[in-house]
mmCIF file of N, CA and C in Angstrom:
data_model
loop_
_atom_site.group_PDB
_atom_site.id
_atom_site.type_symbol
_atom_site.label_atom_id
_atom_site.label_comp_id
_atom_site.label_asym_id
_atom_site.label_seq_id
_atom_site.Cartn_x
_atom_site.Cartn_y
_atom_site.Cartn_z
ATOM 1 N N MET M 1 206.033 37.483 -103.180
ATOM 2 C CA MET M 1 205.472 36.234 -102.707
ATOM 3 C C MET M 1 205.062 35.367 -103.892
ATOM 4 N N ARG M 2 204.608 35.959 -104.945
ATOM 5 C CA ARG M 2 204.107 35.215 -106.093
ATOM 6 C C ARG M 2 205.168 34.261 -106.644
ATOM 7 N N VAL M 3 206.410 34.687 -106.681
ATOM 8 C CA VAL M 3 207.457 33.871 -107.277
ATOM 9 C C VAL M 3 207.619 32.552 -106.535
ATOM 10 N N TRP M 4 207.804 32.591 -105.219
ATOM 11 C CA TRP M 4 208.015 31.327 -104.514
ATOM 12 C C TRP M 4 206.732 30.555 -104.318
ATOM 13 N N CYS M 5 205.575 31.213 -104.337
ATOM 14 C CA CYS M 5 204.309 30.481 -104.218
ATOM 15 C C CYS M 5 204.125 29.535 -105.393
ATOM 16 N N ARG M 6 204.561 29.937 -106.562
ATOM 17 C CA ARG M 6 204.388 29.092 -107.733
ATOM 18 C C ARG M 6 205.169 27.787 -107.604
ATOM 19 N N SER M 7 206.210 27.791 -106.774
ATOM 20 C CA SER M 7 206.985 26.569 -106.606
ATOM 21 C C SER M 7 206.283 25.563 -105.707
ATOM 22 N N LEU M 8 205.248 25.986 -104.986
ATOM 23 C CA LEU M 8 204.508 25.058 -104.136
ATOM 24 C C LEU M 8 203.610 24.196 -105.006
ATOM 25 N N SER M 9 203.537 22.948 -104.707
ATOM 26 C CA SER M 9 202.747 22.039 -105.526
ATOM 27 C C SER M 9 201.301 21.984 -105.055
ATOM 28 N N PRO M 10 200.350 22.470 -105.865
ATOM 29 C CA PRO M 10 198.943 22.347 -105.483
ATOM 30 C C PRO M 10 198.489 20.891 -105.463
ATOM 31 N N ALA M 11 199.290 20.008 -106.042
ATOM 32 C CA ALA M 11 198.908 18.600 -106.084
ATOM 33 C C ALA M 11 199.079 17.911 -104.727
ATOM 34 N N ARG M 12 199.927 18.462 -103.834
ATOM 35 C CA ARG M 12 200.170 17.834 -102.533
ATOM 36 C C ARG M 12 200.008 18.802 -101.381
ATOM 37 N N PRO M 13 198.892 19.506 -101.301
ATOM 38 C CA PRO M 13 198.755 20.501 -100.230
ATOM 39 C C PRO M 13 198.590 19.884 -98.854
ATOM 40 N N LYS M 14 197.992 18.702 -98.763
ATOM 41 C CA LYS M 14 197.682 18.121 -97.467
ATOM 42 C C LYS M 14 198.935 17.937 -96.626
ATOM 43 N N LYS M 15 200.049 17.571 -97.264
ATOM 44 C CA LYS M 15 201.300 17.372 -96.549
ATOM 45 C C LYS M 15 201.704 18.644 -95.795
ATOM 46 N N VAL M 16 201.621 19.794 -96.451
ATOM 47 C CA VAL M 16 201.989 21.055 -95.808
ATOM 48 C C VAL M 16 200.897 21.513 -94.857
ATOM 49 N N LEU M 17 199.635 21.385 -95.267
ATOM 50 C CA LEU M 17 198.539 21.863 -94.431
ATOM 51 C C LEU M 17 198.476 21.121 -93.108
ATOM 52 N N ASP M 18 198.861 19.849 -93.084
ATOM 53 C CA ASP M 18 198.814 19.054 -91.858
ATOM 54 C C ASP M 18 200.122 19.064 -91.077
ATOM 55 N N ASP M 19 201.160 19.702 -91.597
ATOM 56 C CA ASP M 19 202.473 19.701 -90.955
ATOM 57 C C ASP M 19 202.547 20.815 -89.910
ATOM 58 N N PRO M 20 202.583 20.468 -88.599
ATOM 59 C CA PRO M 20 202.647 21.503 -87.568
ATOM 60 C C PRO M 20 203.933 22.316 -87.637
ATOM 61 N N GLN M 21 204.981 21.775 -88.249
ATOM 62 C CA GLN M 21 206.243 22.497 -88.380
ATOM 63 C C GLN M 21 206.199 23.543 -89.500
ATOM 64 N N ALA M 22 205.209 23.447 -90.373
ATOM 65 C CA ALA M 22 205.133 24.359 -91.514
ATOM 66 C C ALA M 22 204.841 25.788 -91.081
ATOM 67 N N GLY M 23 204.177 25.953 -89.969
ATOM 68 C CA GLY M 23 203.846 27.292 -89.500
ATOM 69 C C GLY M 23 202.573 27.801 -90.139
ATOM 70 N N PRO M 24 201.878 28.683 -89.429
ATOM 71 C CA PRO M 24 200.577 29.150 -89.927
ATOM 72 C C PRO M 24 200.669 29.931 -91.227
ATOM 73 N N VAL M 25 201.716 30.739 -91.412
ATOM 74 C CA VAL M 25 201.818 31.530 -92.645
ATOM 75 C C VAL M 25 202.008 30.614 -93.843
ATOM 76 N N ARG M 26 202.847 29.633 -93.700
ATOM 77 C CA ARG M 26 203.085 28.697 -94.802
ATOM 78 C C ARG M 26 201.821 27.911 -95.118
ATOM 79 N N ARG M 27 201.105 27.461 -94.073
ATOM 80 C CA ARG M 27 199.874 26.699 -94.307
ATOM 81 C C ARG M 27 198.831 27.558 -95.010
ATOM 82 N N VAL M 28 198.685 28.809 -94.598
ATOM 83 C CA VAL M 28 197.713 29.702 -95.249
ATOM 84 C C VAL M 28 198.146 29.979 -96.684
ATOM 85 N N THR M 29 199.431 30.187 -96.898
ATOM 86 C CA THR M 29 199.929 30.438 -98.250
ATOM 87 C C THR M 29 199.629 29.263 -99.166
ATOM 88 N N VAL M 30 199.872 28.058 -98.690
ATOM 89 C CA VAL M 30 199.583 26.874 -99.498
ATOM 90 C C VAL M 30 198.085 26.786 -99.778
ATOM 91 N N ALA M 31 197.267 27.064 -98.771
ATOM 92 C CA ALA M 31 195.813 27.025 -98.971
ATOM 93 C C ALA M 31 195.387 28.030 -100.039
ATOM 94 N N VAL M 32 195.980 29.221 -100.045
ATOM 95 C CA VAL M 32 195.641 30.235 -101.042
ATOM 96 C C VAL M 32 196.102 29.793 -102.425
ATOM 97 N N VAL M 33 197.305 29.236 -102.527
ATOM 98 C CA VAL M 33 197.803 28.759 -103.825
ATOM 99 C C VAL M 33 196.894 27.666 -104.369
ATOM 100 N N VAL M 34 196.494 26.751 -103.511
ATOM 101 C CA VAL M 34 195.590 25.675 -103.939
ATOM 102 C C VAL M 34 194.258 26.259 -104.389
ATOM 103 N N ALA M 35 193.744 27.242 -103.648
ATOM 104 C CA ALA M 35 192.474 27.875 -104.027
ATOM 105 C C ALA M 35 192.595 28.579 -105.371
ATOM 106 N N GLU M 36 193.708 29.284 -105.598
ATOM 107 C CA GLU M 36 193.912 29.938 -106.891
ATOM 108 C C GLU M 36 193.965 28.905 -108.016
ATOM 109 N N HIS M 37 194.632 27.793 -107.759
ATOM 110 C CA HIS M 37 194.716 26.719 -108.749
ATOM 111 C C HIS M 37 193.315 26.177 -109.060
ATOM 112 N N ALA M 38 192.500 26.019 -108.031
ATOM 113 C CA ALA M 38 191.139 25.515 -108.221
ATOM 114 C C ALA M 38 190.258 26.540 -108.924
ATOM 115 N N ALA M 39 190.561 27.827 -108.760
ATOM 116 C CA ALA M 39 189.729 28.881 -109.346
ATOM 117 C C ALA M 39 190.029 29.123 -110.825
ATOM 118 N N ALA M 40 191.181 28.700 -111.298
ATOM 119 C CA ALA M 40 191.542 28.950 -112.694
ATOM 120 C C ALA M 40 190.475 28.471 -113.673
ATOM 121 N N PRO M 41 189.900 27.269 -113.481
ATOM 122 C CA PRO M 41 188.849 26.844 -114.419
ATOM 123 C C PRO M 41 187.628 27.764 -114.425
ATOM 124 N N ALA M 42 187.339 28.423 -113.310
ATOM 125 C CA ALA M 42 186.189 29.334 -113.279
ATOM 126 C C ALA M 42 186.384 30.454 -114.287
ATOM 127 N N HIS M 43 187.593 30.988 -114.367
ATOM 128 C CA HIS M 43 187.868 32.051 -115.337
ATOM 129 C C HIS M 43 187.825 31.514 -116.764
ATOM 130 N N GLU M 44 188.305 30.294 -116.952
ATOM 131 C CA GLU M 44 188.318 29.695 -118.282
ATOM 132 C C GLU M 44 186.918 29.276 -118.735
ATOM 133 N N GLU M 45 186.087 28.820 -117.796
ATOM 134 C CA GLU M 45 184.764 28.287 -118.127
ATOM 135 C C GLU M 45 183.640 29.329 -118.012
ATOM 136 N N TYR M 46 183.962 30.541 -117.605
ATOM 137 C CA TYR M 46 182.922 31.558 -117.413
ATOM 138 C C TYR M 46 182.197 31.816 -118.730
ATOM 139 N N ARG M 47 180.867 31.707 -118.683
ATOM 140 C CA ARG M 47 180.029 31.912 -119.869
ATOM 141 C C ARG M 47 178.962 32.969 -119.618
ATOM 142 N N GLY M 48 179.142 33.789 -118.618
ATOM 143 C CA GLY M 48 178.174 34.828 -118.309
ATOM 144 C C GLY M 48 177.452 34.543 -117.007
ATOM 145 N N PRO M 49 176.541 35.433 -116.641
ATOM 146 C CA PRO M 49 175.893 35.346 -115.327
ATOM 147 C C PRO M 49 174.973 34.141 -115.136
ATOM 148 N N GLU M 50 174.670 33.404 -116.179
ATOM 149 C CA GLU M 50 173.787 32.243 -116.040
ATOM 150 C C GLU M 50 174.529 30.912 -116.154
ATOM 151 N N GLY M 51 175.848 30.941 -116.316
ATOM 152 C CA GLY M 51 176.619 29.710 -116.474
ATOM 153 C C GLY M 51 176.962 29.055 -115.151
ATOM 154 N N TRP M 52 177.520 27.853 -115.238
ATOM 155 C CA TRP M 52 177.919 27.112 -114.039
ATOM 156 C C TRP M 52 179.079 27.798 -113.338
ATOM 157 N N ALA M 53 180.030 28.316 -114.083
ATOM 158 C CA ALA M 53 181.194 28.975 -113.477
ATOM 159 C C ALA M 53 180.864 30.441 -113.222
ATOM 160 N N GLN M 54 181.068 30.882 -112.002
ATOM 161 C CA GLN M 54 180.799 32.268 -111.631
ATOM 162 C C GLN M 54 182.063 32.903 -111.046
ATOM 163 N N VAL M 55 182.313 34.135 -111.427
ATOM 164 C CA VAL M 55 183.491 34.857 -110.955
ATOM 165 C C VAL M 55 183.028 36.219 -110.462
ATOM 166 N N GLN M 56 183.373 36.540 -109.239
ATOM 167 C CA GLN M 56 182.992 37.828 -108.656
ATOM 168 C C GLN M 56 184.184 38.431 -107.925
ATOM 169 N N ARG M 57 184.263 39.748 -107.938
ATOM 170 C CA ARG M 57 185.266 40.454 -107.148
ATOM 171 C C ARG M 57 184.672 41.803 -106.781
ATOM 172 N N HIS M 58 184.762 42.150 -105.534
ATOM 173 C CA HIS M 58 184.174 43.400 -105.053
ATOM 174 C C HIS M 58 185.099 44.060 -104.047
ATOM 175 N N GLY M 59 184.897 45.330 -103.848
ATOM 176 C CA GLY M 59 185.594 46.068 -102.806
ATOM 177 C C GLY M 59 184.597 46.987 -102.130
ATOM 178 N N THR M 60 184.700 47.128 -100.849
ATOM 179 C CA THR M 60 183.796 47.988 -100.106
ATOM 180 C C THR M 60 184.450 48.387 -98.793
ATOM 181 N N TRP M 61 183.800 49.212 -98.027
ATOM 182 C CA TRP M 61 184.272 49.604 -96.701
ATOM 183 C C TRP M 61 183.347 48.973 -95.674
ATOM 184 N N LEU M 62 183.914 48.312 -94.673
ATOM 185 C CA LEU M 62 183.147 47.675 -93.609
ATOM 186 C C LEU M 62 183.847 47.877 -92.275
ATOM 187 N N THR M 63 183.072 47.903 -91.237
ATOM 188 C CA THR M 63 183.666 47.812 -89.905
ATOM 189 C C THR M 63 183.932 46.338 -89.636
ATOM 190 N N ARG M 64 184.711 46.047 -88.604
ATOM 191 C CA ARG M 64 184.961 44.654 -88.251
ATOM 192 C C ARG M 64 183.652 43.945 -87.918
ATOM 193 N N GLU M 65 182.785 44.627 -87.192
ATOM 194 C CA GLU M 65 181.494 44.036 -86.820
ATOM 195 C C GLU M 65 180.645 43.756 -88.051
ATOM 196 N N GLU M 66 180.658 44.674 -89.023
ATOM 197 C CA GLU M 66 179.910 44.446 -90.263
ATOM 198 C C GLU M 66 180.482 43.271 -91.056
ATOM 199 N N LEU M 67 181.811 43.163 -91.079
ATOM 200 C CA LEU M 67 182.433 42.036 -91.769
ATOM 201 C C LEU M 67 182.028 40.715 -91.123
ATOM 202 N N LEU M 68 182.045 40.665 -89.797
ATOM 203 C CA LEU M 68 181.652 39.437 -89.103
ATOM 204 C C LEU M 68 180.177 39.112 -89.342
ATOM 205 N N ALA M 69 179.326 40.124 -89.377
ATOM 206 C CA ALA M 69 177.902 39.909 -89.680
ATOM 207 C C ALA M 69 177.746 39.400 -91.120
ATOM 208 N N PHE M 70 178.526 39.973 -92.034
ATOM 209 C CA PHE M 70 178.493 39.523 -93.423
ATOM 210 C C PHE M 70 178.883 38.052 -93.508
ATOM 211 N N MET M 71 179.923 37.667 -92.776
ATOM 212 C CA MET M 71 180.363 36.271 -92.795
ATOM 213 C C MET M 71 179.282 35.342 -92.249
ATOM 214 N N ARG M 72 178.565 35.766 -91.222
ATOM 215 C CA ARG M 72 177.459 34.951 -90.704
ATOM 216 C C ARG M 72 176.386 34.783 -91.774
ATOM 217 N N GLU M 73 176.077 35.853 -92.491
ATOM 218 C CA GLU M 73 175.092 35.777 -93.584
ATOM 219 C C GLU M 73 175.597 34.871 -94.706
ATOM 220 N N TYR M 74 176.868 34.974 -95.021
ATOM 221 C CA TYR M 74 177.477 34.128 -96.051
ATOM 222 C C TYR M 74 177.339 32.652 -95.674
ATOM 223 N N HIS M 75 177.648 32.328 -94.426
ATOM 224 C CA HIS M 75 177.494 30.944 -93.961
ATOM 225 C C HIS M 75 176.032 30.505 -94.003
ATOM 226 N N ALA M 76 175.116 31.412 -93.658
ATOM 227 C CA ALA M 76 173.690 31.089 -93.712
ATOM 228 C C ALA M 76 173.258 30.789 -95.149
ATOM 229 N N LEU M 77 173.791 31.545 -96.110
ATOM 230 C CA LEU M 77 173.475 31.277 -97.522
ATOM 231 C C LEU M 77 174.007 29.920 -97.956
ATOM 232 N N LEU M 78 175.219 29.581 -97.523
ATOM 233 C CA LEU M 78 175.764 28.269 -97.857
ATOM 234 C C LEU M 78 174.899 27.166 -97.266
ATOM 235 N N ASP M 79 174.458 27.350 -96.030
ATOM 236 C CA ASP M 79 173.580 26.358 -95.396
ATOM 237 C C ASP M 79 172.236 26.272 -96.109
ATOM 238 N N ARG M 80 171.724 27.427 -96.544
ATOM 239 C CA ARG M 80 170.408 27.471 -97.196
ATOM 240 C C ARG M 80 170.419 26.808 -98.571
ATOM 241 N N TYR M 81 171.464 27.055 -99.355
ATOM 242 C CA TYR M 81 171.482 26.585 -100.737
ATOM 243 C C TYR M 81 172.323 25.340 -100.971
ATOM 244 N N GLY M 82 173.251 25.025 -100.092
ATOM 245 C CA GLY M 82 174.114 23.867 -100.276
ATOM 246 C C GLY M 82 173.473 22.585 -99.776
ATOM 247 N N HIS M 83 173.972 21.458 -100.273
ATOM 248 C CA HIS M 83 173.455 20.149 -99.874
ATOM 249 C C HIS M 83 174.615 19.207 -99.606
ATOM 250 N N PRO M 84 174.478 18.328 -98.623
ATOM 251 C CA PRO M 84 175.453 17.237 -98.518
ATOM 252 C C PRO M 84 175.310 16.338 -99.747
ATOM 253 N N ARG M 85 176.373 15.689 -100.128
ATOM 254 C CA ARG M 85 176.369 14.848 -101.324
ATOM 255 C C ARG M 85 175.189 13.879 -101.344
ATOM 256 N N GLU M 86 174.925 13.229 -100.211
ATOM 257 C CA GLU M 86 173.868 12.209 -100.179
ATOM 258 C C GLU M 86 172.459 12.803 -100.270
ATOM 259 N N GLU M 87 172.324 14.116 -100.075
ATOM 260 C CA GLU M 87 171.016 14.761 -100.155
ATOM 261 C C GLU M 87 170.880 15.694 -101.357
ATOM 262 N N ALA M 88 171.883 15.735 -102.203
ATOM 263 C CA ALA M 88 171.867 16.652 -103.342
ATOM 264 C C ALA M 88 170.772 16.274 -104.331
ATOM 265 N N PRO M 89 170.023 17.264 -104.840
ATOM 266 C CA PRO M 89 168.975 16.975 -105.822
ATOM 267 C C PRO M 89 169.572 16.602 -107.174
ATOM 268 N N ASP M 90 168.753 16.013 -108.026
ATOM 269 C CA ASP M 90 169.183 15.670 -109.381
ATOM 270 C C ASP M 90 169.698 16.929 -110.077
ATOM 271 N N GLY M 91 170.772 16.791 -110.801
ATOM 272 C CA GLY M 91 171.348 17.916 -111.534
ATOM 273 C C GLY M 91 172.364 18.710 -110.728
ATOM 274 N N ALA M 92 172.474 18.424 -109.433
ATOM 275 C CA ALA M 92 173.453 19.144 -108.610
ATOM 276 C C ALA M 92 174.849 18.664 -108.949
ATOM 277 N N ARG M 93 175.786 19.592 -108.924
ATOM 278 C CA ARG M 93 177.194 19.271 -109.161
ATOM 279 C C ARG M 93 178.012 19.771 -107.979
ATOM 280 N N PRO M 94 179.144 19.148 -107.710
ATOM 281 C CA PRO M 94 180.016 19.697 -106.677
ATOM 282 C C PRO M 94 180.540 21.058 -107.143
ATOM 283 N N VAL M 95 180.520 22.033 -106.285
ATOM 284 C CA VAL M 95 180.953 23.387 -106.629
ATOM 285 C C VAL M 95 182.008 23.827 -105.620
ATOM 286 N N LEU M 96 183.179 24.216 -106.122
ATOM 287 C CA LEU M 96 184.232 24.745 -105.260
ATOM 288 C C LEU M 96 183.982 26.223 -105.048
ATOM 289 N N MET M 97 183.912 26.644 -103.805
ATOM 290 C CA MET M 97 183.697 28.050 -103.489
ATOM 291 C C MET M 97 184.787 28.494 -102.521
ATOM 292 N N ARG M 98 185.404 29.625 -102.823
ATOM 293 C CA ARG M 98 186.423 30.197 -101.950
ATOM 294 C C ARG M 98 186.060 31.653 -101.721
ATOM 295 N N PHE M 99 186.203 32.100 -100.503
ATOM 296 C CA PHE M 99 185.892 33.487 -100.188
ATOM 297 C C PHE M 99 186.985 34.027 -99.284
ATOM 298 N N TYR M 100 187.545 35.161 -99.652
ATOM 299 C CA TYR M 100 188.550 35.824 -98.837
ATOM 300 C C TYR M 100 188.106 37.253 -98.598
ATOM 301 N N ALA M 101 188.126 37.680 -97.380
ATOM 302 C CA ALA M 101 187.855 39.076 -97.053
ATOM 303 C C ALA M 101 189.082 39.585 -96.311
ATOM 304 N N VAL M 102 189.823 40.475 -96.936
ATOM 305 C CA VAL M 102 191.075 40.958 -96.375
ATOM 306 C C VAL M 102 191.099 42.474 -96.441
ATOM 307 N N PRO M 103 191.296 43.125 -95.301
ATOM 308 C CA PRO M 103 191.382 44.592 -95.355
ATOM 309 C C PRO M 103 192.647 45.029 -96.082
ATOM 310 N N GLU M 104 192.530 46.117 -96.809
ATOM 311 C CA GLU M 104 193.709 46.673 -97.466
ATOM 312 C C GLU M 104 194.663 47.183 -96.389
ATOM 313 N N PRO M 105 195.967 47.171 -96.678
ATOM 314 C CA PRO M 105 196.915 47.685 -95.682
ATOM 315 C C PRO M 105 196.640 49.165 -95.391
ATOM 316 N N VAL M 106 196.840 49.534 -94.160
ATOM 317 C CA VAL M 106 196.662 50.925 -93.759
ATOM 318 C C VAL M 106 197.921 51.696 -94.143
ATOM 319 N N VAL M 107 197.726 52.732 -94.925
ATOM 320 C CA VAL M 107 198.851 53.576 -95.342
ATOM 321 C C VAL M 107 198.820 54.831 -94.475
ATOM 322 N N PRO M 108 199.875 55.071 -93.686
ATOM 323 C CA PRO M 108 199.880 56.267 -92.835
ATOM 324 C C PRO M 108 199.817 57.533 -93.678
ATOM 325 N N GLU M 109 199.070 58.499 -93.168
ATOM 326 C CA GLU M 109 198.970 59.768 -93.874
ATOM 327 C C GLU M 109 200.302 60.497 -93.797
ATOM 328 N N SER M 110 200.619 61.187 -94.864
ATOM 329 C CA SER M 110 201.869 61.924 -94.918
ATOM 330 C C SER M 110 201.811 63.134 -93.994
ATOM 331 N N THR M 111 202.888 63.365 -93.280
ATOM 332 C CA THR M 111 202.957 64.531 -92.387
ATOM 333 C C THR M 111 204.025 65.491 -92.881
ATOM 334 N N SER M 112 204.023 65.728 -94.180
ATOM 335 C CA SER M 112 205.047 66.615 -94.752
ATOM 336 C C SER M 112 204.774 68.060 -94.337
ATOM 337 N N PRO M 113 205.861 68.839 -94.174
ATOM 338 C CA PRO M 113 205.728 70.236 -93.718
ATOM 339 C C PRO M 113 205.084 71.139 -94.727
#
C-alpha cells in the first residue's frame, strides 16, 4: 500500500475526500496519507517532552468496550484543553492532532500435527 499511497497528493485531499465515487477505503487512505504528511514536522521538530511538537506511540490490549471508553475520555480531554480559535488564550497555537486506534490482525493459531 505504501507505494501507491505516495502517489496521492496531500496537497489536494479535499477532492478525493468529498468524492462519493472514491469509495470509503480510498477516502480513508487519503486521510491517512494527509495525516502522515502533517505529522512529519512533529518528528523533525521534536525537542523532548517539554517542546511544542510531541510524538507518542503505544501498544496495549483492550476490549472493544475499553477502547470506546478510552475514545470518550480522549474526546473529553480535547474538550477540556482545546479552545476554539476565537477563545484561544494568548500564546496558544493551532495544533494538529491525529489519533488512530487499530487492532492488530488476528493470526490464527497453528494446528500442526
